[in-house]
mmCIF file of C-alpha atoms in Angstrom:
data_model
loop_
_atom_site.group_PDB
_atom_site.id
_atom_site.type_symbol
_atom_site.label_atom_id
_atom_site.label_comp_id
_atom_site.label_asym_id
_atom_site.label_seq_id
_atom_site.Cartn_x
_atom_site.Cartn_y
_atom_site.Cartn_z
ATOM 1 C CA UNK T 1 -32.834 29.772 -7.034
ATOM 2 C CA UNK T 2 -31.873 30.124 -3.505
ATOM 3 C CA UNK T 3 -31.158 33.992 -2.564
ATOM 4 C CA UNK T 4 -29.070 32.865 0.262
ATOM 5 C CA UNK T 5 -26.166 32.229 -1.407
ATOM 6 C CA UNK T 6 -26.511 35.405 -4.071
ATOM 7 C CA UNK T 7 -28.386 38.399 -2.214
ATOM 8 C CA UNK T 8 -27.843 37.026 1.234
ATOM 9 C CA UNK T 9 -24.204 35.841 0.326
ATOM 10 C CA UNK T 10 -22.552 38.110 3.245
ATOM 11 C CA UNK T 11 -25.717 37.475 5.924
ATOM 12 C CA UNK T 12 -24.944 33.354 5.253
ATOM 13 C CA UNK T 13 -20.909 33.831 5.858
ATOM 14 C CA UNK T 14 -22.175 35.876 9.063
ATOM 15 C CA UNK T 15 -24.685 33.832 10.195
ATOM 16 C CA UNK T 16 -23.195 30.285 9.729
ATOM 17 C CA UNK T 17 -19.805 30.818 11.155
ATOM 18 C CA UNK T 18 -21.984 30.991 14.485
ATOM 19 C CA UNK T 19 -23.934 28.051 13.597
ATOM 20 C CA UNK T 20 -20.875 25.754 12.473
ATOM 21 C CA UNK T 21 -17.615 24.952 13.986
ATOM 22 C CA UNK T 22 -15.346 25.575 11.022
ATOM 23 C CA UNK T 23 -12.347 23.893 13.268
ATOM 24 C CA UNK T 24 -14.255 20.948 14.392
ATOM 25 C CA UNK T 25 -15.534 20.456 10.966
ATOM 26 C CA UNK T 26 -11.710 20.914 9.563
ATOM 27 C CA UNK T 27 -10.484 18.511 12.014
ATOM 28 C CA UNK T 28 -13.250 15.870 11.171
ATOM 29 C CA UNK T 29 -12.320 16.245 7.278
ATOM 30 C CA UNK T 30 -8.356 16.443 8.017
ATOM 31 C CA UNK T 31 -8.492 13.373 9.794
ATOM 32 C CA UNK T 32 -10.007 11.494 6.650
ATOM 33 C CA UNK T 33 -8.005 12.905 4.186
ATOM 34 C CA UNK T 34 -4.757 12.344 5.828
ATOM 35 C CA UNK T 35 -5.955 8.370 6.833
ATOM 36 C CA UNK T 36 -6.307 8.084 2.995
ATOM 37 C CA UNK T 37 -3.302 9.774 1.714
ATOM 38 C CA UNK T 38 -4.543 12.839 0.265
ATOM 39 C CA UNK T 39 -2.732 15.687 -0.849
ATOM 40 C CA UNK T 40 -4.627 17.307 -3.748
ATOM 41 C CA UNK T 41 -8.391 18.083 -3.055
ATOM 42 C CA UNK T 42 -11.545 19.608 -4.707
ATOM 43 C CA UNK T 43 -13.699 21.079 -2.519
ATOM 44 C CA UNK T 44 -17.513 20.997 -4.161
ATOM 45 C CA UNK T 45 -19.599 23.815 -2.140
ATOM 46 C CA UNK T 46 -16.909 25.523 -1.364
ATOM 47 C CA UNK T 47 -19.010 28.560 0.082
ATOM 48 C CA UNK T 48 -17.135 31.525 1.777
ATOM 49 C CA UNK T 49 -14.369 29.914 1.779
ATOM 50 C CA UNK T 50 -13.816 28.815 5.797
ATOM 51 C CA UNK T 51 -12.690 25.262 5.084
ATOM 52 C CA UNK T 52 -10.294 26.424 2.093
ATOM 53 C CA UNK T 53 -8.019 28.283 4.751
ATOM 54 C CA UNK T 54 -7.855 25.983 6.981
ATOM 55 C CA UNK T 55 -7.156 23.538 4.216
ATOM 56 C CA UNK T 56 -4.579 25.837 2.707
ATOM 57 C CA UNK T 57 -2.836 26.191 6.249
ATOM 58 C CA UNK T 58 -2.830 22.181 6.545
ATOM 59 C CA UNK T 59 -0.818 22.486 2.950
ATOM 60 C CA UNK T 60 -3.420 20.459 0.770
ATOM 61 C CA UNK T 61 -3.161 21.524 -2.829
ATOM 62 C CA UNK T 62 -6.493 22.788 -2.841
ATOM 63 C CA UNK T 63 -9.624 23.769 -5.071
ATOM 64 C CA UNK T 64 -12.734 24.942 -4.691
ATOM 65 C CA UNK T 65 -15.765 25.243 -7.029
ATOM 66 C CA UNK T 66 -19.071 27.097 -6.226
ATOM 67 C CA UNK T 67 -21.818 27.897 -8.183
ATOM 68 C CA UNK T 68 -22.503 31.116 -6.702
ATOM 69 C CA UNK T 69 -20.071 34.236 -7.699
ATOM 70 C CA UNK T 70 -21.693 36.389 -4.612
ATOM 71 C CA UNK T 71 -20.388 33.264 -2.223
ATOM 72 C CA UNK T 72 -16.958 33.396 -4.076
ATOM 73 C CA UNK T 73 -16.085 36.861 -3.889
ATOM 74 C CA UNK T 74 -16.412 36.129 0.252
ATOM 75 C CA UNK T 75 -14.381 32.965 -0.284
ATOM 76 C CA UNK T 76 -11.249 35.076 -2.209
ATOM 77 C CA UNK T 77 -11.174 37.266 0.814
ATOM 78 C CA UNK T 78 -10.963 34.359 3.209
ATOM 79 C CA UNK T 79 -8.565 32.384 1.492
ATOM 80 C CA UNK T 80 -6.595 34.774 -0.819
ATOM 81 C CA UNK T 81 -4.457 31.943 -1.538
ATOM 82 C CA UNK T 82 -6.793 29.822 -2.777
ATOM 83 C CA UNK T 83 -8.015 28.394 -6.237
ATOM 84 C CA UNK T 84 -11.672 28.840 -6.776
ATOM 85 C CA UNK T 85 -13.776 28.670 -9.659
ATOM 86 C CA UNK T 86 -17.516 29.458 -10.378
ATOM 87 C CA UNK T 87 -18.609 25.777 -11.325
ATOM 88 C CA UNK T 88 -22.366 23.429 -11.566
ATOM 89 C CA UNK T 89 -21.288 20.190 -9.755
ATOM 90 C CA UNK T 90 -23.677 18.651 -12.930
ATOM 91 C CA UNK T 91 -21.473 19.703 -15.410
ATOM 92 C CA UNK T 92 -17.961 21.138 -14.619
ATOM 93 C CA UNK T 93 -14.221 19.942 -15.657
ATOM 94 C CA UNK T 94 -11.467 21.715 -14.547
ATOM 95 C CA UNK T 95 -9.010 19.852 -16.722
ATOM 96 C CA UNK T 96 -7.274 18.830 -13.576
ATOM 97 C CA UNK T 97 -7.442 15.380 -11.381
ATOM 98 C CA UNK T 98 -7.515 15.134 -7.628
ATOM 99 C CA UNK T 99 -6.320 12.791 -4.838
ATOM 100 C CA UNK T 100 -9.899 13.311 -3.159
ATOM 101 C CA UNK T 101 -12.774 15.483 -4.080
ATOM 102 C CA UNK T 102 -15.127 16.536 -0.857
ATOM 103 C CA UNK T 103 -18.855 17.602 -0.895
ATOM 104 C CA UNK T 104 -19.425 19.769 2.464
ATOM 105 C CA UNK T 105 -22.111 22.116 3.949
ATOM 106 C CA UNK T 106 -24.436 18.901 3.154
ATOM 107 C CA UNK T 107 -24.742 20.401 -0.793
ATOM 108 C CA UNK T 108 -25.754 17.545 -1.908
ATOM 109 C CA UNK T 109 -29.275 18.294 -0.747
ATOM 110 C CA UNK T 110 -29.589 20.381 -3.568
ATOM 111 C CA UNK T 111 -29.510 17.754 -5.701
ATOM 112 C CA UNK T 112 -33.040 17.168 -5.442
ATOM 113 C CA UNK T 113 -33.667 15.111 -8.947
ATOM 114 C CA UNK T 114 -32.021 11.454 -9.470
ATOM 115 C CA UNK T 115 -30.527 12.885 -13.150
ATOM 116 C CA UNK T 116 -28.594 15.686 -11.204
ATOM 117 C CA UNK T 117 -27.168 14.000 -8.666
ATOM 118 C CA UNK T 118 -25.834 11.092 -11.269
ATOM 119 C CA UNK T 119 -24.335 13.882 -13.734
ATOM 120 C CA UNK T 120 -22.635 15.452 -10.400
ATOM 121 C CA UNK T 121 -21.281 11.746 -9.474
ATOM 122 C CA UNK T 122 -20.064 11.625 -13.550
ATOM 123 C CA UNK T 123 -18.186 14.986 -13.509
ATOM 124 C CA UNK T 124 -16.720 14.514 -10.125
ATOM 125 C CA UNK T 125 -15.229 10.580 -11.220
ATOM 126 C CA UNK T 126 -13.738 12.380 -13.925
ATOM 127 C CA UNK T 127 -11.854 14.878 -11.959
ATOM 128 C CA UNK T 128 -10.259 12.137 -9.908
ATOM 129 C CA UNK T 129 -7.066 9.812 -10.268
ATOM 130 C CA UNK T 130 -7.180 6.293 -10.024
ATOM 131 C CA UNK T 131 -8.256 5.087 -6.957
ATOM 132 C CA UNK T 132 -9.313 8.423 -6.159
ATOM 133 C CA UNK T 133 -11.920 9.241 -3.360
ATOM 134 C CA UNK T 134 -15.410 10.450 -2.682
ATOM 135 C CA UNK T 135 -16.202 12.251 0.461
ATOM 136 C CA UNK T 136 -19.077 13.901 1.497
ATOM 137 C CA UNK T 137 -21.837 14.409 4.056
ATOM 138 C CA UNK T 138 -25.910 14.081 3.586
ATOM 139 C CA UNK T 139 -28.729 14.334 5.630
ATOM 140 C CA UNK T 140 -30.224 10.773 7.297
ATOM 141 C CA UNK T 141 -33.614 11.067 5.757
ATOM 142 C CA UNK T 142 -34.641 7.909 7.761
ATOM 143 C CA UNK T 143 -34.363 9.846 10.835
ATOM 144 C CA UNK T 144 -35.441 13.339 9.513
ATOM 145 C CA UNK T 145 -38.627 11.743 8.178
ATOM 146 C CA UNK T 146 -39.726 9.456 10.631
ATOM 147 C CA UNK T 147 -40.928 12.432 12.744
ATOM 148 C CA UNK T 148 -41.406 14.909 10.307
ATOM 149 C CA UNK T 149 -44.843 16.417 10.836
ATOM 150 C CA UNK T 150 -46.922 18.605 7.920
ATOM 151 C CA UNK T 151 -44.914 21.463 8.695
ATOM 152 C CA UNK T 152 -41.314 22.666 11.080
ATOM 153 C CA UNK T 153 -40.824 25.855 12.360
ATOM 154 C CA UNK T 154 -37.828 27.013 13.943
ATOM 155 C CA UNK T 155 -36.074 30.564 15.096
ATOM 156 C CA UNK T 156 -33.159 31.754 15.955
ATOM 157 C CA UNK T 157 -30.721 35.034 17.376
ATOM 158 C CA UNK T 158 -27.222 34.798 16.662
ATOM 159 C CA UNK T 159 -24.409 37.696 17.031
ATOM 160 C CA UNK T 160 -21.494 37.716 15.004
ATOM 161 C CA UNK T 161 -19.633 40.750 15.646
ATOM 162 C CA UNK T 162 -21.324 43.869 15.967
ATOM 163 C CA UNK T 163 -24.364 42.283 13.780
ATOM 164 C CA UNK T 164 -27.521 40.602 15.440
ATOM 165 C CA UNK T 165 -29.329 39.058 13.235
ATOM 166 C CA UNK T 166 -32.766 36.911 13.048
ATOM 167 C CA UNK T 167 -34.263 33.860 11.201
ATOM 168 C CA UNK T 168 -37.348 32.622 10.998
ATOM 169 C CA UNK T 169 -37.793 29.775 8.930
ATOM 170 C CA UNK T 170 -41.054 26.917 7.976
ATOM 171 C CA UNK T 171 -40.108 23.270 6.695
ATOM 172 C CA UNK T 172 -42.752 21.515 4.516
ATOM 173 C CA UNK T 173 -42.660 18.062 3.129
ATOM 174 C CA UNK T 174 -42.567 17.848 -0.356
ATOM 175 C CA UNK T 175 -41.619 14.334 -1.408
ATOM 176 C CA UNK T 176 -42.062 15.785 -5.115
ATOM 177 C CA UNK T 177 -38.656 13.904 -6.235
ATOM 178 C CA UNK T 178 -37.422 11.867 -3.126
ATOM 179 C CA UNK T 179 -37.165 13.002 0.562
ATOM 180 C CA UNK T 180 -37.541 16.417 -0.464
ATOM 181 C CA UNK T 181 -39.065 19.498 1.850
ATOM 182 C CA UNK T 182 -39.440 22.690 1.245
ATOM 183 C CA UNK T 183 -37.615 25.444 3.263
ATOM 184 C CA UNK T 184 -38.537 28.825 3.049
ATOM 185 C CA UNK T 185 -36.833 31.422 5.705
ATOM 186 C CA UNK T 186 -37.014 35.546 6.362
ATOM 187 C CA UNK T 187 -33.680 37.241 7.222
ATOM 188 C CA UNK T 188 -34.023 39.909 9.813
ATOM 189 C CA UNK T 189 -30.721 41.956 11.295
ATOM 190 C CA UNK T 190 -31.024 44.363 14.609
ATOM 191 C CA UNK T 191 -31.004 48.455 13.702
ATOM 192 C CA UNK T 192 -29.635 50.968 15.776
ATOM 193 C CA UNK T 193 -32.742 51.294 17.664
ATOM 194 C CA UNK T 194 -32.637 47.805 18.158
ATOM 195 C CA UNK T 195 -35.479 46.522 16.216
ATOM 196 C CA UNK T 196 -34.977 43.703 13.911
ATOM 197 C CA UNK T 197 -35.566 44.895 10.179
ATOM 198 C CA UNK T 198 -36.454 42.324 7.311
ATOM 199 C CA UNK T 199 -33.188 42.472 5.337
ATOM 200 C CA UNK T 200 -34.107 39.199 2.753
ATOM 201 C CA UNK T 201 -36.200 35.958 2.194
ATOM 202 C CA UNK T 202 -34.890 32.483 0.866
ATOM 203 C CA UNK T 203 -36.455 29.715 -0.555
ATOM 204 C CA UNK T 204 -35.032 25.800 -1.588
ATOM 205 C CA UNK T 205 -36.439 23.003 -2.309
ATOM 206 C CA UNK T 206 -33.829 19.948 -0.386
ATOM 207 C CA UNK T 207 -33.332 16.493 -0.181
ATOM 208 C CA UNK T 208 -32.067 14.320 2.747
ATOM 209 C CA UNK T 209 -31.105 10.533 1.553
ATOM 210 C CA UNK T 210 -31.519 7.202 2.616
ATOM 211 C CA UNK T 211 -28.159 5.206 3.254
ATOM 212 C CA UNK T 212 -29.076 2.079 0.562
ATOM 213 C CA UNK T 213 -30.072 4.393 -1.936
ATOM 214 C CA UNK T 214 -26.631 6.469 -1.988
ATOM 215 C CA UNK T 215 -24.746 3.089 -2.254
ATOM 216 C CA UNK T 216 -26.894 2.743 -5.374
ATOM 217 C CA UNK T 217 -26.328 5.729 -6.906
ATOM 218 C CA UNK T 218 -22.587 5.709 -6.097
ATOM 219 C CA UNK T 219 -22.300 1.969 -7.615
ATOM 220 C CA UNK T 220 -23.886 3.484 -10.661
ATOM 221 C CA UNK T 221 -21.552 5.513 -11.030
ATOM 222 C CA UNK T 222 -18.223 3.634 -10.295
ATOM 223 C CA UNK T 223 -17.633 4.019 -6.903
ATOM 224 C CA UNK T 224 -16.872 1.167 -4.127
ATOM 225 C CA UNK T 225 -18.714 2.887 -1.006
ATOM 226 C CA UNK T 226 -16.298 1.997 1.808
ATOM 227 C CA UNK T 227 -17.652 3.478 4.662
ATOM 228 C CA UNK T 228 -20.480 5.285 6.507
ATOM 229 C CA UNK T 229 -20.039 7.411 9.807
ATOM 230 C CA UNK T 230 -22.493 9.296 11.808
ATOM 231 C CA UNK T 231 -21.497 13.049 11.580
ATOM 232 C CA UNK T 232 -22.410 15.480 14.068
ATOM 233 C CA UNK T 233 -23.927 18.689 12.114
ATOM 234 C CA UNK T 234 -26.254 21.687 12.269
ATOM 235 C CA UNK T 235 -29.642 21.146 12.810
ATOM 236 C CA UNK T 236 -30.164 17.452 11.275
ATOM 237 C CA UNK T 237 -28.457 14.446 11.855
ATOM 238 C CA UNK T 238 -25.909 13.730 8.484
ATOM 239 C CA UNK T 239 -24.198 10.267 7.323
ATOM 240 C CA UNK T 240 -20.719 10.657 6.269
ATOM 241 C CA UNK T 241 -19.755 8.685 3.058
ATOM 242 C CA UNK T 242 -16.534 7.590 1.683
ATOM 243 C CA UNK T 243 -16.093 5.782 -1.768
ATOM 244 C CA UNK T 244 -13.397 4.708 -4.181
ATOM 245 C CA UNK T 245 -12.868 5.343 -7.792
ATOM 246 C CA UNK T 246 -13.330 1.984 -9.137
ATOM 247 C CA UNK T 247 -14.091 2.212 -12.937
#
């Protein structure tokens, strides 16, 4: 299980706020919503809660369901006004139907075993009216792949506040259970002296998707895929998906 999200739950809302543009990304997601006549949204990966204010201040009727506690104590303090509920995508009903459900933060790379992500696609059809729509971002795996060596490493310095923190993290291909890679990273933050101190470690296994095989699993499941966009993102290039409720 991924320590980000549970013992690094305050380093991620830290860190990430420098690495995504929470407006841009509510913008991008506000102008899809409102195009398709949405007023009452689930939020899937709803984190630390950045997009559920700014949804909240837009006046959606919004919920959000994580499956981390330590991520939704953040989120309560961001958006005090918001619904949230500790919830597996796999398995979840909320006794409640929605205009639109959304899958952000590119979640659905944890998702990493076909059974998973077709339960997830199950519960979510549930939660939505007739008609209802899918949205949701993914990572291209035909262009992640393509170049992907035996082994990525990448580093980075960010500053949010008074904090300076420091990651180090190693991608390995996997390809145990699609276009899967592992991703193991080390967590450092800057002392007084200013010497960066280990403060955690991480480890996922993800998945990035190809474009056909989505439609697939989506028509499995009772959606219409309508569209596909390019979506600019952190670190990997994403595919933006939108699909209909259909059966």
């Amino acid at each position: 299980m991924s320590k980000l999200y549970t013992n690094l739950a305050n380093v991620y809302h830290e860190i990430y706020q420098t690495l995504f543009d929470y407006d841009e990304e509510f913008k991008f997601y506000d102008e899809h919503l409102r195009k398709n006549g949405v007023a009452k949204v689930l939020e899937v990966g709803c984190g630390t809660g950045n997009l559920a204010k700014r949804l909240l201040d837009a006046k959606y009727d919004y919920w959000g369901i994580d499956l981390f506690d330590e991520m939704l104590e953040i989120a309560k303090q961001t958006a005090p006004n918001a619904k949230f509920s500790q919830a597996d995508v796999r398995n979840f009903d909320l006794n409640s139907q929605f205009d639109c459900t959304i899958i952000t933060g590119r979640s659905i790379s944890y998702l990493i075993e076909n059974n998973g992500l077709l339960d997830a696609l199950n519960c979510i059809k549930r939660s939505l009216k007739v008609g209802g729509m899918l949205m949701f971002d993914a990572i291209d795996a035909e262009k992640m792949f393509e170049n992907f060596e035996s082994e990525k490493v990448d580093e980075l310095e960010v500053k949010y506040g008074v904090n300076d923190y420091q990651r180090k993290s190693r991608s390995r291909k996997n390809l145990s259970s699609g276009w899967t890679w592992d991703w193991e990273s080390e967590y450092f933050k800057k002392d007084s002296n200013g010497v960066y101190k280990k403060i955690g470690e991480d480890f996922s296994t993800l998945r990035a998707f190809l474009k056909e095989e989505l439609a697939l699993f989506l028509k499995l499941r009772g959606f219409q895929l309508i569209e596909v966009l390019p979506k600019k993102s952190y670190a990997w290039d994403d595919n933006f998906f939108i699909a209909r409720k259909v059966s």
